[in-house]
Coordinates of C-alpha atoms in Angstrom, one line a residue:
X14 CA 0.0 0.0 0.0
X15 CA 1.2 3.7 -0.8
X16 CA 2.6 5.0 2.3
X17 CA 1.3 8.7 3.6
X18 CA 4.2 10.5 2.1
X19 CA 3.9 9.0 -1.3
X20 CA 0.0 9.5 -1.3
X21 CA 0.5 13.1 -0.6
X22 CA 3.0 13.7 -3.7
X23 CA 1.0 11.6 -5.6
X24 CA -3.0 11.1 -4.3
X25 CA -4.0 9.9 -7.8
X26 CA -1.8 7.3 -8.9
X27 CA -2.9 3.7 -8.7
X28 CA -1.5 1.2 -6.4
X29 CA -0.7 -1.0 -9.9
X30 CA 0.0 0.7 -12.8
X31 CA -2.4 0.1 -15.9
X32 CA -0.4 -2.1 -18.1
X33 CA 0.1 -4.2 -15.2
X34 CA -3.3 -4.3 -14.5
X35 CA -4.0 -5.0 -18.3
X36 CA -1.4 -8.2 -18.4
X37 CA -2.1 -9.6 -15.2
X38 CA -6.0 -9.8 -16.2
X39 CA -5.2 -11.0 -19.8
X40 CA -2.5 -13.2 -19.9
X41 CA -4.1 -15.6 -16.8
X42 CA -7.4 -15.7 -18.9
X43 CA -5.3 -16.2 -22.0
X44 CA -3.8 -19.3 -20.2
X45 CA -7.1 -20.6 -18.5
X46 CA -8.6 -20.6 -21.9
X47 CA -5.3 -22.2 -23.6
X48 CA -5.6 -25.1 -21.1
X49 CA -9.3 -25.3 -21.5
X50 CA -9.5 -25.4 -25.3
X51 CA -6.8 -27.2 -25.5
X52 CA -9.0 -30.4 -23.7
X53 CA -11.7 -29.5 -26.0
X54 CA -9.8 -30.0 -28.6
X55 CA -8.6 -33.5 -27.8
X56 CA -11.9 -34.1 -26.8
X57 CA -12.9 -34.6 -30.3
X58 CA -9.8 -35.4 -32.1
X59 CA -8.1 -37.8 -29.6
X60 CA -10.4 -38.9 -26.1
X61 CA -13.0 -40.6 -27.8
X62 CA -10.1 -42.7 -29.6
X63 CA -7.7 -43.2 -26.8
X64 CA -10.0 -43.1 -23.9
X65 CA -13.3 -43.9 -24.8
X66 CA -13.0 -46.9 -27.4
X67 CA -16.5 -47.8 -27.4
X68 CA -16.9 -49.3 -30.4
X69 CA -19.4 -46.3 -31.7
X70 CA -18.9 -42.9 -32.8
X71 CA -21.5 -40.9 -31.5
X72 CA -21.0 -42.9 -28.1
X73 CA -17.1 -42.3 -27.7
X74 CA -17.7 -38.4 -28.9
X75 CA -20.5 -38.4 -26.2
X76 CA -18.5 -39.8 -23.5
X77 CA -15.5 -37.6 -24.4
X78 CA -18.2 -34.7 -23.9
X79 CA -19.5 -35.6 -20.5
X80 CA -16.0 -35.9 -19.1
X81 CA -15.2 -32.1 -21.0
X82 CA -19.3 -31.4 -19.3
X83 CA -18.2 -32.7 -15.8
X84 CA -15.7 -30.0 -15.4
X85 CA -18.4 -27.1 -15.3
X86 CA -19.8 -29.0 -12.4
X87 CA -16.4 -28.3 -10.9
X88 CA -16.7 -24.7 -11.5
X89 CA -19.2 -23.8 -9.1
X90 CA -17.2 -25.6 -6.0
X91 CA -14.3 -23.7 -7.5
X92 CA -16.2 -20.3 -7.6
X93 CA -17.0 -20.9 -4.0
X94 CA -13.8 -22.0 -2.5
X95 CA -11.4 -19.5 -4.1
X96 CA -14.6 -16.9 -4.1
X97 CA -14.3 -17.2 -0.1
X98 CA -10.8 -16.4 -0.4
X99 CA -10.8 -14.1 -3.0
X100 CA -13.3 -11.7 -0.4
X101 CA -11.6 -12.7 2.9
X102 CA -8.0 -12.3 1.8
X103 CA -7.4 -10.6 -1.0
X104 CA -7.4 -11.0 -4.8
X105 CA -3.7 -11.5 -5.9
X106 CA -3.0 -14.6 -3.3
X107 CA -6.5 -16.2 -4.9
X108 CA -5.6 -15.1 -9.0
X109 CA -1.9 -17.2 -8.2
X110 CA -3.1 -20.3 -6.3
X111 CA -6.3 -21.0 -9.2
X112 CA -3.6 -20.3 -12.1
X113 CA -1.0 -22.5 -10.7
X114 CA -3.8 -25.2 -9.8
X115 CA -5.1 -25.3 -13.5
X116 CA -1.7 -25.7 -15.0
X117 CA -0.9 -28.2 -12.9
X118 CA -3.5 -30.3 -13.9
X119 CA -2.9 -30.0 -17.8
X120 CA -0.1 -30.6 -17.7
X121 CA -0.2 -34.2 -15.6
X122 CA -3.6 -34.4 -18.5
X123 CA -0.7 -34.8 -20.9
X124 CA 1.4 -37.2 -19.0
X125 CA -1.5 -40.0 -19.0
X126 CA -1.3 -43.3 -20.1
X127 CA -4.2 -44.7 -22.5
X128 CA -7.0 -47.0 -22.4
X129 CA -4.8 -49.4 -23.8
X130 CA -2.2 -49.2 -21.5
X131 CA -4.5 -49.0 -18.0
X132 CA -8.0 -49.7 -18.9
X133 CA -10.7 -47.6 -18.0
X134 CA -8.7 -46.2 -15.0
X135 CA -7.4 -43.9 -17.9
X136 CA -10.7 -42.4 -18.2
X137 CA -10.8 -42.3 -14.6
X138 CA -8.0 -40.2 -14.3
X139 CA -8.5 -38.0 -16.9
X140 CA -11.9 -37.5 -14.7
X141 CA -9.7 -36.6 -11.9
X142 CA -8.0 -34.1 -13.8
X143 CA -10.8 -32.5 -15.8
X144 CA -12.9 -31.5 -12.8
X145 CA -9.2 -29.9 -11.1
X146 CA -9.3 -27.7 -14.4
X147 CA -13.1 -27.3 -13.8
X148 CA -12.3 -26.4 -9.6
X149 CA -9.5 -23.8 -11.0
X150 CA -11.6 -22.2 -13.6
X151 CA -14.0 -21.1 -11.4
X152 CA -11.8 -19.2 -9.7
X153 CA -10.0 -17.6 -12.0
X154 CA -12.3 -15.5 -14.3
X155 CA -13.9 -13.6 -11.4
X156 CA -10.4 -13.0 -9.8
X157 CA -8.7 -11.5 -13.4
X158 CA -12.3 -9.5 -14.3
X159 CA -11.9 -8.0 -10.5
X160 CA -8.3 -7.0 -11.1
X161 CA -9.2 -5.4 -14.4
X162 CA -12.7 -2.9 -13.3
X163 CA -11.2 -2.2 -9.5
X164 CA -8.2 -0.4 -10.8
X165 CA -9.6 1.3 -13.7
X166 CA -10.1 4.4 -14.2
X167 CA -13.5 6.7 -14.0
X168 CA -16.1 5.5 -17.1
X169 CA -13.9 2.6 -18.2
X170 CA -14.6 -0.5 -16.0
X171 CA -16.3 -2.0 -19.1
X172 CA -13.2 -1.0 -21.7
X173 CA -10.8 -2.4 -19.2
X174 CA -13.1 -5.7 -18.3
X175 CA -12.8 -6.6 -21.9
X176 CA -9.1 -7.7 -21.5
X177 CA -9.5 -10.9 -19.4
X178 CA -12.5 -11.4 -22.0
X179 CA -9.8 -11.6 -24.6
X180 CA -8.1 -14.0 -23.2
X181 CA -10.9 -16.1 -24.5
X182 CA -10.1 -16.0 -28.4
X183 CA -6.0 -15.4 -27.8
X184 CA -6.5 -18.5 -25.8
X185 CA -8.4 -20.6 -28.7
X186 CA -5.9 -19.4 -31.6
X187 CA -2.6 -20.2 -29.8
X188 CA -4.0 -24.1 -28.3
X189 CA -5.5 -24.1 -32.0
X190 CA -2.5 -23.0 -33.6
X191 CA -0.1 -25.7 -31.9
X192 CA -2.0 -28.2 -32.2
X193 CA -1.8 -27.4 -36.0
X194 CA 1.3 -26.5 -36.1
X195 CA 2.2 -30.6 -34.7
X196 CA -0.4 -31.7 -37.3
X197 CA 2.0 -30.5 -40.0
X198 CA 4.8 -31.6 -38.1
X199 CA 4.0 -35.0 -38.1
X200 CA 4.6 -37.5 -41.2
X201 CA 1.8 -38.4 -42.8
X202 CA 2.4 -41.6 -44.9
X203 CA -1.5 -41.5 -46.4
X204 CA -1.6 -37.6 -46.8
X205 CA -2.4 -34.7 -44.5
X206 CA -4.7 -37.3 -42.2
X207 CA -6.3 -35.0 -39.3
X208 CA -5.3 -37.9 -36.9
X209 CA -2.0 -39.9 -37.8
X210 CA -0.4 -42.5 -36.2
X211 CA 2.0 -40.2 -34.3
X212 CA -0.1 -37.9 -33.1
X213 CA -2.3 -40.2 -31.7
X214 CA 1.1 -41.8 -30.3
X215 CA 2.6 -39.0 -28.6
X216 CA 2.0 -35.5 -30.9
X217 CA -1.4 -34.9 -28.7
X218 CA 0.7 -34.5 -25.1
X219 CA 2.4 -31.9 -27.1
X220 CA 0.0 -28.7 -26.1
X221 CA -0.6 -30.0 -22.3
X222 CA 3.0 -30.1 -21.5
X223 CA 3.3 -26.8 -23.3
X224 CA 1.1 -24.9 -20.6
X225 CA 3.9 -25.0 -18.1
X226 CA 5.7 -22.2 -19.8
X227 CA 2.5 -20.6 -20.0
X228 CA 1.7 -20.7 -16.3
X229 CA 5.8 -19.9 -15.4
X230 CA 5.1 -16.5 -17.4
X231 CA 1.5 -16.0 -15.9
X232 CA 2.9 -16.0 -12.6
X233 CA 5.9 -14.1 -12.7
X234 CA 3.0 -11.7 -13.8
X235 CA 0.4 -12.1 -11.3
X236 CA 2.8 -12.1 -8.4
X237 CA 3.9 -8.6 -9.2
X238 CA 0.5 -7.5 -8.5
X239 CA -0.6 -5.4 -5.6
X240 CA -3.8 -5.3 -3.7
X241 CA -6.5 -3.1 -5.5
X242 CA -7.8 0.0 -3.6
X243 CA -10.9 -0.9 -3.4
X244 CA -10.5 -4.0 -2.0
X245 CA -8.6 -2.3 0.6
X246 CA -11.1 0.5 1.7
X247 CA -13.3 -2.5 2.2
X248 CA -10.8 -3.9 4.3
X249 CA -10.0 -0.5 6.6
X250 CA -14.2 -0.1 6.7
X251 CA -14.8 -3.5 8.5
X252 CA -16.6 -4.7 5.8
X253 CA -14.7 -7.9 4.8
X254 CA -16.9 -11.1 5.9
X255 CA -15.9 -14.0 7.6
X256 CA -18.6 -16.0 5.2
X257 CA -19.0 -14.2 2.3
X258 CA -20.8 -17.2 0.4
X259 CA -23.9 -16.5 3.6
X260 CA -23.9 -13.1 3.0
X261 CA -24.4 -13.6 -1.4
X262 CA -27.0 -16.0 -0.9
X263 CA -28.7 -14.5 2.0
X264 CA -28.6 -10.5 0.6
X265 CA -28.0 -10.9 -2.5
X266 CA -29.3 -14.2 -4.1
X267 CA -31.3 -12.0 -6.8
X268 CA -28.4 -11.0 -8.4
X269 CA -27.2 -14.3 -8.1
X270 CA -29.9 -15.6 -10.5
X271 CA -29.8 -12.8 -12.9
X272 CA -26.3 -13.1 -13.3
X273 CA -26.5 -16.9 -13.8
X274 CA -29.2 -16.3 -16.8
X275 CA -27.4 -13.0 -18.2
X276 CA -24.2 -15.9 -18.6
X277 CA -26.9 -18.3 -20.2
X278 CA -26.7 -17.3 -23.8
X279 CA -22.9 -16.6 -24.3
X280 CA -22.1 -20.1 -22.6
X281 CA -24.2 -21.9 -25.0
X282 CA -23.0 -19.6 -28.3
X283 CA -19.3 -20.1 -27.2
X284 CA -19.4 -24.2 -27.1
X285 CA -21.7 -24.2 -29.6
X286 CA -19.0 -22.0 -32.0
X287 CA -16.3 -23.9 -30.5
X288 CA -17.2 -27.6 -30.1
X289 CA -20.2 -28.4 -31.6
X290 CA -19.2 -27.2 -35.2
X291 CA -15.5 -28.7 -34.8
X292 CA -17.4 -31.9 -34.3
X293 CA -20.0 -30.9 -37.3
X294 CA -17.7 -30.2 -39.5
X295 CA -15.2 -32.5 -39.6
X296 CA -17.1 -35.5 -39.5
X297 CA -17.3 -37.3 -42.6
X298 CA -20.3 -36.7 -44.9
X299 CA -22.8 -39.6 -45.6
X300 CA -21.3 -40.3 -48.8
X301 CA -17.8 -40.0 -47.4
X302 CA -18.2 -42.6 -44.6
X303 CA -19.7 -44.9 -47.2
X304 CA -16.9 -44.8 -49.2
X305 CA -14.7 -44.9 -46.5
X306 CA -16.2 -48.2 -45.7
X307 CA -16.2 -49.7 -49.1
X308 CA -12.7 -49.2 -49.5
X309 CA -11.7 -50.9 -46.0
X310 CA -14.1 -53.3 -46.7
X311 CA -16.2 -53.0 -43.2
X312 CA -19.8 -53.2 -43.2
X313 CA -21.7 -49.4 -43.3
X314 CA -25.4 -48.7 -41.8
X315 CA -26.7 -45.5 -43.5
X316 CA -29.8 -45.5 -41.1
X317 CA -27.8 -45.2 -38.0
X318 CA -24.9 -42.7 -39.4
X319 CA -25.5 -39.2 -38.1
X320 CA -23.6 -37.2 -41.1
X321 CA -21.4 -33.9 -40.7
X322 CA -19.6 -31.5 -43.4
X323 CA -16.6 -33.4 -44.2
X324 CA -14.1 -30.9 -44.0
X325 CA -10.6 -32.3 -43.2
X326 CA -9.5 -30.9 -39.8
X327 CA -6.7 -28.1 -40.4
X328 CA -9.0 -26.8 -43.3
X329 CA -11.6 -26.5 -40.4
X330 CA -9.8 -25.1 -37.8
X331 CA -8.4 -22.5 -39.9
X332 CA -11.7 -21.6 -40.7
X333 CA -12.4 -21.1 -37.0
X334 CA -9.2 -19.3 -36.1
X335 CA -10.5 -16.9 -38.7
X336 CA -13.7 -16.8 -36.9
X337 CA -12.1 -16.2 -33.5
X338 CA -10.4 -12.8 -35.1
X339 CA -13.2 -11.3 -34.8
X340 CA -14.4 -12.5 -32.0
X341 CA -11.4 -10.7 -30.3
X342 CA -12.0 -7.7 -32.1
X343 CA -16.0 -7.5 -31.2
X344 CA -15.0 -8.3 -27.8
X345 CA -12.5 -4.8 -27.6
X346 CA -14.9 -2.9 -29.5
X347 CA -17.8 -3.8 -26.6
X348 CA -16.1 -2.4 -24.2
X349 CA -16.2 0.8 -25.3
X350 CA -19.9 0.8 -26.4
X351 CA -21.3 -0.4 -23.1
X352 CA -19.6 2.5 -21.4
X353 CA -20.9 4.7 -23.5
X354 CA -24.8 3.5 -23.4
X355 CA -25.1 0.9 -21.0
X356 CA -24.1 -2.3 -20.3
X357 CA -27.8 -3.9 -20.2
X358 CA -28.9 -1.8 -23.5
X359 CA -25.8 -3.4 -25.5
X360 CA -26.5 -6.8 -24.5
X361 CA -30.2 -6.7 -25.0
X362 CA -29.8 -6.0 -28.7
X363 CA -26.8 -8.8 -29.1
X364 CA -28.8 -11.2 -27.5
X365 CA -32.0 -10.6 -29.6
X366 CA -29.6 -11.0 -32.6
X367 CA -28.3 -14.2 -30.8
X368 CA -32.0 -15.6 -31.1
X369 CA -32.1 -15.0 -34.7
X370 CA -28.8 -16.3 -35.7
X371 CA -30.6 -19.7 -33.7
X372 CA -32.4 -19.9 -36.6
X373 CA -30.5 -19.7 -39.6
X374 CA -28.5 -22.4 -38.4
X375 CA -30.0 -25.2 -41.8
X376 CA -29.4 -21.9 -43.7
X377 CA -25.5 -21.8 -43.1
X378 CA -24.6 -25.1 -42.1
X379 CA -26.4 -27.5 -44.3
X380 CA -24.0 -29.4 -47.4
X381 CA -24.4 -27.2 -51.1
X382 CA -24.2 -28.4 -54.5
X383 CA -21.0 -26.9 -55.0
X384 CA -18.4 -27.3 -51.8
X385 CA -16.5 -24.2 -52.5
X386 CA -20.0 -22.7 -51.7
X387 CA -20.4 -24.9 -48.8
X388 CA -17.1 -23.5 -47.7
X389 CA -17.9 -19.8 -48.1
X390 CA -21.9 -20.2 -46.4
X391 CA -19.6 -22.0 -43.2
X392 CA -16.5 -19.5 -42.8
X393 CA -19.8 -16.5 -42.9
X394 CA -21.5 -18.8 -40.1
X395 CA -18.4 -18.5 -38.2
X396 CA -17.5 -15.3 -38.6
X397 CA -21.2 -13.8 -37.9
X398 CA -21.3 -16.1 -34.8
X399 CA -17.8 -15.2 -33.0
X400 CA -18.7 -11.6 -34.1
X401 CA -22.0 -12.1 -31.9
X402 CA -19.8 -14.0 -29.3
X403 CA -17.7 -10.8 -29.2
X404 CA -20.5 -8.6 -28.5
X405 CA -22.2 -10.6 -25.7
X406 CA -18.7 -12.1 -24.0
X407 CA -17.2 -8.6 -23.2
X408 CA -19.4 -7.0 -21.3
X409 CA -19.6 -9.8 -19.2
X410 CA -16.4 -8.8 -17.2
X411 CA -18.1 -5.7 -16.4
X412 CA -21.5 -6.1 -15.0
X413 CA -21.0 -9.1 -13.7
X414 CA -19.2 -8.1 -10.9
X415 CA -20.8 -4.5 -11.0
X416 CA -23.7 -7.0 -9.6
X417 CA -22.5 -6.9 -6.3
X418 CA -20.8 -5.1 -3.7
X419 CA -16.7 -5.6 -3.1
X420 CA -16.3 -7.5 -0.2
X421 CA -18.9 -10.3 -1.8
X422 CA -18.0 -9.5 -5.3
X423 CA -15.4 -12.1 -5.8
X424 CA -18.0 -14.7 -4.4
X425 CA -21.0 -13.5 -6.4
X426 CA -19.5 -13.0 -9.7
X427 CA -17.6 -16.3 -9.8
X428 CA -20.6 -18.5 -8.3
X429 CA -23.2 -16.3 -11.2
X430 CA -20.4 -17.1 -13.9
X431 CA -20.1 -21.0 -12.7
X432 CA -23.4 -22.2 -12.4
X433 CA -24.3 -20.6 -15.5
X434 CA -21.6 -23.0 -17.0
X435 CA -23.6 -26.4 -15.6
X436 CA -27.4 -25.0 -17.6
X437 CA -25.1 -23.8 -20.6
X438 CA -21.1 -25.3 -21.0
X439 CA -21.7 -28.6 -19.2
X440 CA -25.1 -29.5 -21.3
X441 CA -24.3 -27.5 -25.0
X442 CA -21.9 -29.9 -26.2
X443 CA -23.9 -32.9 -24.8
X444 CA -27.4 -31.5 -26.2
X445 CA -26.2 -30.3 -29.2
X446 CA -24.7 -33.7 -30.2
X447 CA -27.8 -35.5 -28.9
X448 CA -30.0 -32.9 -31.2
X449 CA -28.1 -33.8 -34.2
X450 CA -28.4 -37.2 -34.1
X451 CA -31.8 -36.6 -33.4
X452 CA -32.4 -34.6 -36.1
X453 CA -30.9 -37.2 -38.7
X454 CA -27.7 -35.0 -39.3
X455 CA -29.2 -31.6 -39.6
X456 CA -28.3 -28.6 -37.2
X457 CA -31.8 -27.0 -37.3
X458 CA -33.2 -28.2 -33.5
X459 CA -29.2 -27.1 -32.5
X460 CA -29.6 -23.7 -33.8
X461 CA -33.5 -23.5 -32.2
X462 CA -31.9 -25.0 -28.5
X463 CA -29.3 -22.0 -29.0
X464 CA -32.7 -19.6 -29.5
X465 CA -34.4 -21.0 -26.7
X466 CA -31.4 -20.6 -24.0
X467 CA -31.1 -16.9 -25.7
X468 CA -34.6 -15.8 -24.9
X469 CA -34.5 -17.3 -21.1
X470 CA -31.0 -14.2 -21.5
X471 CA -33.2 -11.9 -23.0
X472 CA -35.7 -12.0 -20.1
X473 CA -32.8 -12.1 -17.4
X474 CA -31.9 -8.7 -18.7
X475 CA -35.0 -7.4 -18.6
X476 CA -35.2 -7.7 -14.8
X477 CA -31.1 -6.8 -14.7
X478 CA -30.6 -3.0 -13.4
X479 CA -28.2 -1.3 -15.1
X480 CA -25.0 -0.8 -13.5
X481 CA -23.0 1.4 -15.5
X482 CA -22.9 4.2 -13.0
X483 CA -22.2 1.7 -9.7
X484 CA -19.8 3.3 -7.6
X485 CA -16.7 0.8 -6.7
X486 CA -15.6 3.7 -3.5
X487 CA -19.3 3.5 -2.4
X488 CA -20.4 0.3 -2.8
X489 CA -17.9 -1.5 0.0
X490 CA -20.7 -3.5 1.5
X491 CA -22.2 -2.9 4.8
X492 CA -21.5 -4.8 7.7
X493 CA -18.6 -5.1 10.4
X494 CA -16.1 -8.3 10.3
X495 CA -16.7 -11.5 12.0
X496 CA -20.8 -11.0 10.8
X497 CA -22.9 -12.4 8.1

C-alpha cells in the first residue's frame, strides 16, 4: 500500500500501474482458456479414440463430452472456495493459487497413459483431472475481471473488463494453432490425415505439456501485482466477511440468479461455435463414410450414421481461427460501447440478434451443391457467430461483478459465472450432439436450443438493473467483520 508521504506527492496514482493491470488480467485468462481449449480439442480429435473406445462414434464423442461437461460441475465448488478467499483475503494470493492449480492439472492431462495401456482407470483419471481444471476455472475468471474494473479508471470499467475477455479468443488461436502447427509436423504416410499415427502416439501430449511455460510467465506476472484499492477501503471499513458465500446467498441471491441467466446465452453460443461445429464439420459426410467403408471393406449402416460437413481438420480449424479474429476484435470494440450506453442496452440487442442467428443455423450449415460454396456459407457462419460471441462475452467482465458489492463481489460474480456453465457449457456440447443425431444430421433443433437458452438471457436482462454508474468507492458493503 502507498505510504502517507507518497499518497500526498502523488493522491491519484494507482497502487498498480495500468499495463500491469491490463497483463495480469489478460495473460491468466489467455492461459485458463489455452488449457481449457486445448482439452476441448482433444476431446474430439483424440479422447473418444484413446479413452473412450466404445466401439461407436457418436457414443465415444459423447462420452469424451460428459468428461469435457463434468468439469463445469467443478466450476461452481471452484467459484466458492477461491470466491471465499478471494473476499476474505485478498485477490492476488487467490488469482496465483487458481492459475497455478489449473496448470498443474494439464499438464499431468498430458502425462496419462491410455486405455490401452490402463484400462478404463485412464478415463478415470482423466476425470480426476478435468474436474481440477473445472475447480480452478472457477476461480479464475472472477479474480482477473476483479483486477481489471477495481483499478480502472473513472467511465472505463467495461473498456478495461474486456481484456481478461480476450483471453478467451487469444487462448483458442494459440492451443488451435499448436495443435496445427504438430499436425504438420507429423509425417503423414497417407496424406495430410487430421489424426496420424504419431499424433495419436505421442504428438497430442504436445500442447498440455506446453502450458507449463505458460503458467511460469503467468505468474511471474500475477505475483507482481498489488492489492487493488478498493479491496482495501473494504478492508479499513470493517466490511470484509468471515462468510461471504452466507452473506451472497442471503442478501444478495437476486443477483445471483440474474447473473447466472445473463451468462446463459454466451455459454451456449461459445461451445456451440467452439465444439459443436468442430465436431460438425469434420465429421465425414454420408457419402464420405460410405466410401470410406467400401474401400476398407467393413460393413456401413446409412440409417444409424449421423452425417457432418466433411471438411478435413486443419481446413476446419483454420476456418475457425479466422472466426475467433473477430471474435477478439468485437470483444475490444464492446467495451467501449457499453460505457458509453449501457451495459444492459448493448447486451439486449446482441442477445435478440443471438435468437435470430438460432435460426439460420440449416441456412449456413447445411451441405451445397457446390463445396466451395459450402465452404464460403460456413466460414460466414463463423465469422457472424464469433462476431455475436464478441459482443455478448465482453461485457460480461463488467456487470458481472458490478452486480454486487466488493467484499462479496469475488463470491458473487464467480458463483453467477459458474453455475451458468452447468445450464449452458456442461449441457451444450452434450445437447447439441444428442439434437443432431436426433435430427438425422441436420443442425436446425441445434440452432432453435441455441434460441431457446437466448430468450430465457433476453428476459434475465429485462429484470437486470443497469449498472454502468455503480460506484466501486461507495459500494464496499455494509456490515462489520466476523458478521454475516
Amino acid at each position: 500500500m502507498t505510504s502517507p508521504s507518497t499518497a500526498a506527492v502523488t493522491p491519484t496514482a494507482p497502487a498498480n500501474p495500468r499495463s500491469r493491470v491490463i497483463l495480469a488480467s489478460l495473460i491468466g485468462t489467455t492461459i485458463e482458456f489455452y488449457d481449457f481449449y486445448v482439452y476441448a480439442t482433444a476431446a474430439v480429435l483424440v479422447f473418444p479414440i484413446l479413452f473412450f473406445p466404445t466401439g461407436n462414434d457418436t457414443t465415444a464423442l459423447l462420452a469424451s463430452f460428459g468428461v469435457f461437461g463434468a468439469a463445469m460441475i467443478a466450476r461452481p465448488l471452484g467459484a466458492v472456495v477461491f470466491g471465499h478467499f478471494g473476499d476474505r483475503f485478498g485477490r492476488k494470493a487467490t488469482l496465483v493459487a487458481s492459475l497455478l492449480t489449473m496448470g498443474i492439472a494439464t499438464f499431468l492431462i498430458g502425462c496419462l497413459p491410455t486405455f490401452n495401456e490402463i484400462g478404463w482407470w485412464a478415463a478415470l483419471l482423466l476425470l480426476v483431472l478435468r474436474l481440477a481444471q473445472g475447480f480452478a476455472l472457477g476461480g479464475e475468471w472472477s479474480g482477473a475481471a476483479l483486477v481489471a474494473t477495481e483499478n480502472a479508471p473513472k467511465g472505463k470499467r467495461a473498456c478495461y473488463g474486456t481484456f481478461p475477455q480476450l483471453g478467451a479468443p487469444l487462448g483458442f488461436i494459440i492451443a488451435n494453432s499448436i495443435f496445427l502447427a504438430i499436425n504438420f509436423a507429423l509425417p503423414h504416410p497417407e496424406g495430410a490425415a487430421q489424426r496420424s499415427a504419431e499424433f495419436l502416439a505421442w504428438g497430442w501430449r504436445v500442447p498440455f505439456l506446453f502450458s507449463a511455460v505458460m503458467v511460469i510467465i503467468g505468474l511471474w506476472v500475477r505475483l507482481r501485482l498489488v492489492e487493488s484499492e478498493t479491496f482495501v477501503k473494504a478492508e479499513q471499513k470493517g466490511a470484509i466477511r468471515k462468510f461471504p458465500l452466507g452473506t451472497v446467498i442471503r442478501k444478495h441471491w437476486w443477483h445471483l440468479i440474474l447473473g447466472t441467466f445473463v451468462m446463459l446465452a454466451t455459454y451456449v453460443l461459445f461451445y456451440l461455435m467452439t465444439n459443436f461445429t468442430l465436431s460438425y464439420g469434420t465429421k465425414a459426410t454420408l457419402e464420405g463414410a460410405k466410401a470410406a467403408a467400401e474401400a476398407s471393406g467393413t460393413a456401413f449402416d446409412a440409417a444409424s450414421y449421423v452425417p457432418g460437413l466433411g471438411f478435413g481438420y486443419t481446413d476446419f480449424v483454420l476456418m475457425q481461427i479466422i472466426g475467433v479474429v473477430f471474435f477478439g476484435i468485437f470483444t475490444l470494440l464492446s467495451g467501449p460501447i457499453a460505457d458509453a450506453i449501457g451495459r444492459r442496452r448493448l447486451l439486449l440487442w446482441v442477445t435478440a440478434l443471438i435468437v435470430v442467428f438460432g435460426l439460420t443455423f440449416n441456412l449456413f450449415l447445411l451441405p451445397q451443391a457446390d463445396p466451395k460454396f459450402t465452404g464460403a456459407m460456413v466460414q460466414a457462419f463463423l465469422v457472424f457467430g464469433f462476431m455475436l460471441m464478441g459482443a455478448t462475452f465482453g461485457p460480461m467482465g463488467a456487470i458481472l461483478p458490478e452486480l454486487f458489492p466488493t467484499n462479496v463481489r469475488y463470491s458473487g460474480s464467480a458463483i453467477s459465472y459458474n453455475v451458468s456453465s452447468i445450464l449452458g457449457a456442461a449441457l451444450a456440447p452434450i445437447v447439441a450432439v444428442a439434437l443432431w443425431a436426433a435430427a438425422g444430421g441436420s443442425p436446425v433443433l441445434v440452432g432453435i436450443y441455441l434460441s431457446a437458452m437466448s430468450i430465457l438471457t433476453f428476459i434475465a436482462l429485462i429484470f437486470t438493473p443497469e449498472t454502468k454508474d455503480v460506484d466501486y468507492d461507495a459500494d464496499l458493503g455494509v456490515g462489520v467483520t466476523g458478521s454475516l
